[in-house]
Amino acid sequence: METEIVEIKKKNSWSDRIRLWAEKHADEPSTTWWLALMAFTESFIFPIPADVMLVAILTTSRRWFYYGLVTTVSSVLGGMFGYLIGYAFYDLVGRQIIEFYNFADEMQKVGVLFADNAFWTVLVAAFTPIPDKVMTIAAGFFKISFPVFVIALIFGRGLRFFLVAYLMHWFGPKLGEMMYRYFNVFTTLVALVILGGILILYLL
């Protein structure tokens, strides 16, 4: 009985509702705007990753490049807005967001990483379970170079969303199910593969 209740709750979760809606309405004009809004707001306040909607759309749609581009551009713009919150409006808005999600410890950890190498921290954070809200708001709060932040964000988000879109294009719904179940594991492995490839090129 307890297992059945858990399953019902899962099916009624926000991420599941978004997923079902996106699968049903893929390629409708309004879907692009909802995806863009989700990717934009995820970068500084919305709790559900844009990948959820992107994968759901590409379960039925074949326009992988288009939706990958929409998600990337919207996410980068949202990241820039998150940077602005951390840079100029942290006491007014940023602190409330960090406290609401209980991300104070993560904020300090990211600050240490920024001090070591801001570019790679932003780039790698696009793939790992580090919450986007922490990374973008912290980038502004610790006042890392804005051009460095934007360039790293473009590369990081572009690699993440285009890779997801391309894999969905080739492998379809079965891969989508695996991504939903093991999202953090999947993104961490992708980050390790990319970093490994970069390291090999650097050593050659």
Coordinates of C-alpha atoms in Angstrom, one line a residue:
M1 CA 0.0 0.0 0.0
E2 CA 2.8 2.4 0.9
T3 CA 4.5 1.7 -2.4
E4 CA 1.4 2.5 -4.3
I5 CA 1.0 5.8 -2.5
V6 CA 4.6 6.7 -3.4
E7 CA 4.0 5.9 -7.1
I8 CA 0.9 8.0 -7.1
K9 CA 2.8 11.0 -5.7
K10 CA 5.5 10.5 -8.3
K11 CA 3.0 10.6 -11.1
N12 CA 1.4 13.7 -9.7
S13 CA 4.8 15.6 -9.2
W14 CA 5.4 18.9 -11.0
S15 CA 8.2 17.4 -13.1
D16 CA 5.9 14.6 -14.2
R17 CA 3.1 16.9 -15.1
I18 CA 5.5 19.1 -17.1
R19 CA 6.8 16.0 -18.9
L20 CA 3.4 14.7 -19.8
W21 CA 2.2 18.1 -21.1
A22 CA 5.3 18.6 -23.2
E23 CA 5.1 15.2 -24.8
K24 CA 1.4 15.9 -25.7
H25 CA 2.0 19.4 -27.0
A26 CA 5.4 19.1 -28.7
D27 CA 5.9 21.3 -31.8
E28 CA 3.0 23.6 -30.8
P29 CA 4.0 27.3 -30.9
S30 CA 3.3 27.8 -27.2
T31 CA 5.6 24.9 -26.3
T32 CA 8.6 26.9 -27.4
W33 CA 7.7 29.8 -25.1
W34 CA 7.1 27.5 -22.1
L35 CA 10.4 25.8 -22.7
A36 CA 12.2 29.1 -23.0
L37 CA 10.5 30.4 -19.8
M38 CA 11.5 27.2 -17.9
A39 CA 15.1 27.4 -19.0
F40 CA 15.3 31.1 -18.2
T41 CA 13.8 30.8 -14.7
E42 CA 15.7 27.6 -13.8
S43 CA 18.9 29.6 -13.8
F44 CA 18.0 31.7 -10.8
I45 CA 14.7 30.5 -9.1
F46 CA 12.7 27.6 -10.7
P47 CA 13.5 24.3 -9.1
I48 CA 13.0 21.9 -12.0
P49 CA 15.7 21.4 -14.6
A50 CA 14.8 22.5 -18.2
D51 CA 16.1 19.1 -19.3
V52 CA 12.8 17.6 -18.1
M53 CA 10.8 19.5 -20.6
L54 CA 13.5 19.3 -23.4
V55 CA 13.6 15.5 -23.2
A56 CA 9.8 15.3 -23.0
I57 CA 9.4 17.4 -26.2
L58 CA 12.0 15.4 -28.1
T59 CA 10.2 12.2 -27.2
T60 CA 7.8 13.0 -30.0
S61 CA 9.4 15.9 -31.9
R62 CA 12.4 15.5 -34.3
R63 CA 13.4 19.2 -34.1
W64 CA 16.4 18.5 -31.8
F65 CA 18.6 21.4 -33.0
Y66 CA 15.8 24.0 -32.7
Y67 CA 14.8 23.0 -29.2
G68 CA 18.4 22.6 -28.1
L69 CA 19.1 26.2 -29.3
V70 CA 16.0 27.6 -27.6
T71 CA 16.9 25.9 -24.3
T72 CA 20.6 27.1 -24.5
V73 CA 19.9 30.7 -25.4
S74 CA 17.1 31.0 -22.7
S75 CA 19.3 29.4 -20.1
V76 CA 22.2 31.7 -20.8
L77 CA 20.0 34.7 -20.6
G78 CA 18.6 33.4 -17.3
G79 CA 22.1 32.9 -16.0
M80 CA 23.0 36.5 -16.8
F81 CA 19.9 37.6 -14.9
G82 CA 21.0 35.4 -12.0
Y83 CA 24.4 37.1 -12.1
L84 CA 22.7 40.5 -11.9
I85 CA 20.7 39.4 -8.9
G86 CA 23.9 38.3 -7.1
Y87 CA 25.8 41.3 -8.2
A88 CA 23.4 44.1 -7.5
F89 CA 20.3 42.7 -5.7
Y90 CA 21.7 40.0 -3.4
D91 CA 20.4 41.6 -0.1
L92 CA 17.0 42.4 -1.8
V93 CA 16.4 39.1 -3.7
G94 CA 19.4 36.8 -3.8
R95 CA 19.7 36.0 -0.1
Q96 CA 16.0 35.0 0.0
I97 CA 16.4 32.6 -2.9
I98 CA 19.5 31.0 -1.3
E99 CA 17.9 30.7 2.1
F100 CA 14.6 29.4 0.6
Y101 CA 16.4 26.5 -1.0
N102 CA 18.9 26.1 2.0
F103 CA 21.9 26.6 -0.3
A104 CA 24.1 28.7 2.1
D105 CA 26.8 26.0 2.3
E106 CA 26.8 25.4 -1.5
M107 CA 27.2 29.2 -2.0
Q108 CA 30.4 29.2 0.1
K109 CA 31.8 26.1 -1.7
V110 CA 31.1 27.6 -5.1
G111 CA 32.8 30.9 -3.9
V112 CA 36.0 28.9 -3.1
L113 CA 35.9 27.2 -6.5
F114 CA 35.5 30.6 -8.2
A115 CA 38.6 31.8 -6.5
D116 CA 40.5 28.9 -8.0
N117 CA 39.2 29.0 -11.5
A118 CA 36.0 30.8 -12.3
F119 CA 35.8 29.7 -16.0
W120 CA 36.0 26.0 -15.3
T121 CA 33.7 26.2 -12.3
V122 CA 30.9 27.8 -14.4
L123 CA 31.5 25.4 -17.3
V124 CA 31.5 22.2 -15.2
A125 CA 28.6 23.4 -13.1
A126 CA 26.4 23.2 -16.2
F127 CA 26.7 19.4 -16.1
T128 CA 26.9 18.5 -12.5
P129 CA 24.2 18.4 -9.7
I130 CA 25.4 21.8 -8.5
P131 CA 22.2 23.9 -8.6
D132 CA 22.1 26.5 -11.3
K133 CA 20.7 29.1 -8.9
V134 CA 23.7 28.8 -6.7
M135 CA 26.2 29.1 -9.5
T136 CA 24.7 32.1 -11.2
I137 CA 23.8 34.1 -8.1
A138 CA 27.2 33.3 -6.5
A139 CA 29.0 34.4 -9.7
G140 CA 27.5 37.9 -9.4
F141 CA 27.9 38.0 -5.6
F142 CA 31.6 37.1 -5.7
K143 CA 31.9 39.4 -8.7
I144 CA 33.8 37.1 -11.1
S145 CA 34.5 38.6 -14.6
F146 CA 31.2 39.0 -16.4
P147 CA 32.7 38.2 -19.9
V148 CA 34.3 35.0 -18.5
F149 CA 31.1 34.0 -16.9
V150 CA 29.1 34.5 -20.1
I151 CA 31.6 32.7 -22.3
A152 CA 31.8 29.7 -19.9
L153 CA 28.0 29.7 -19.5
I154 CA 27.5 29.6 -23.3
F155 CA 29.9 26.7 -23.7
G156 CA 28.6 24.8 -20.6
R157 CA 24.9 25.2 -21.4
G158 CA 25.4 24.6 -25.1
L159 CA 27.3 21.4 -24.5
R160 CA 24.7 20.2 -22.0
F161 CA 21.5 20.9 -23.9
F162 CA 22.7 20.1 -27.4
L163 CA 24.2 16.9 -26.2
V164 CA 20.9 15.9 -24.5
A165 CA 18.9 17.0 -27.7
Y166 CA 21.3 15.1 -30.0
L167 CA 21.1 11.9 -27.9
M168 CA 17.3 12.1 -27.8
H169 CA 17.4 12.5 -31.6
W170 CA 19.3 9.3 -32.0
F171 CA 18.0 7.1 -29.2
G172 CA 14.6 8.5 -28.4
P173 CA 12.1 7.6 -25.6
K174 CA 14.2 4.8 -24.0
L175 CA 17.1 7.1 -23.4
G176 CA 14.6 9.7 -22.1
E177 CA 13.4 7.3 -19.4
M178 CA 17.0 6.6 -18.3
M179 CA 17.7 10.3 -18.1
Y180 CA 14.7 10.9 -15.9
R181 CA 15.6 8.1 -13.5
Y182 CA 19.4 8.8 -13.3
F183 CA 19.7 12.5 -14.2
N184 CA 22.4 13.4 -11.7
V185 CA 24.4 10.3 -12.5
F186 CA 24.1 11.0 -16.3
T187 CA 25.1 14.7 -16.1
T188 CA 28.1 13.9 -13.8
L189 CA 29.3 11.2 -16.1
V190 CA 29.0 13.6 -19.1
A191 CA 31.0 16.2 -17.2
L192 CA 33.8 13.7 -16.4
V193 CA 34.0 12.5 -20.0
I194 CA 34.2 16.1 -21.3
L195 CA 36.9 17.1 -18.7
G196 CA 38.8 13.9 -19.5
G197 CA 38.8 14.7 -23.2
I198 CA 40.0 18.3 -22.5
L199 CA 42.7 17.0 -20.3
I200 CA 43.9 14.5 -22.9
L201 CA 44.0 17.3 -25.6
Y202 CA 45.9 19.5 -23.1
L203 CA 48.5 16.8 -22.4
L204 CA 49.1 15.9 -26.1

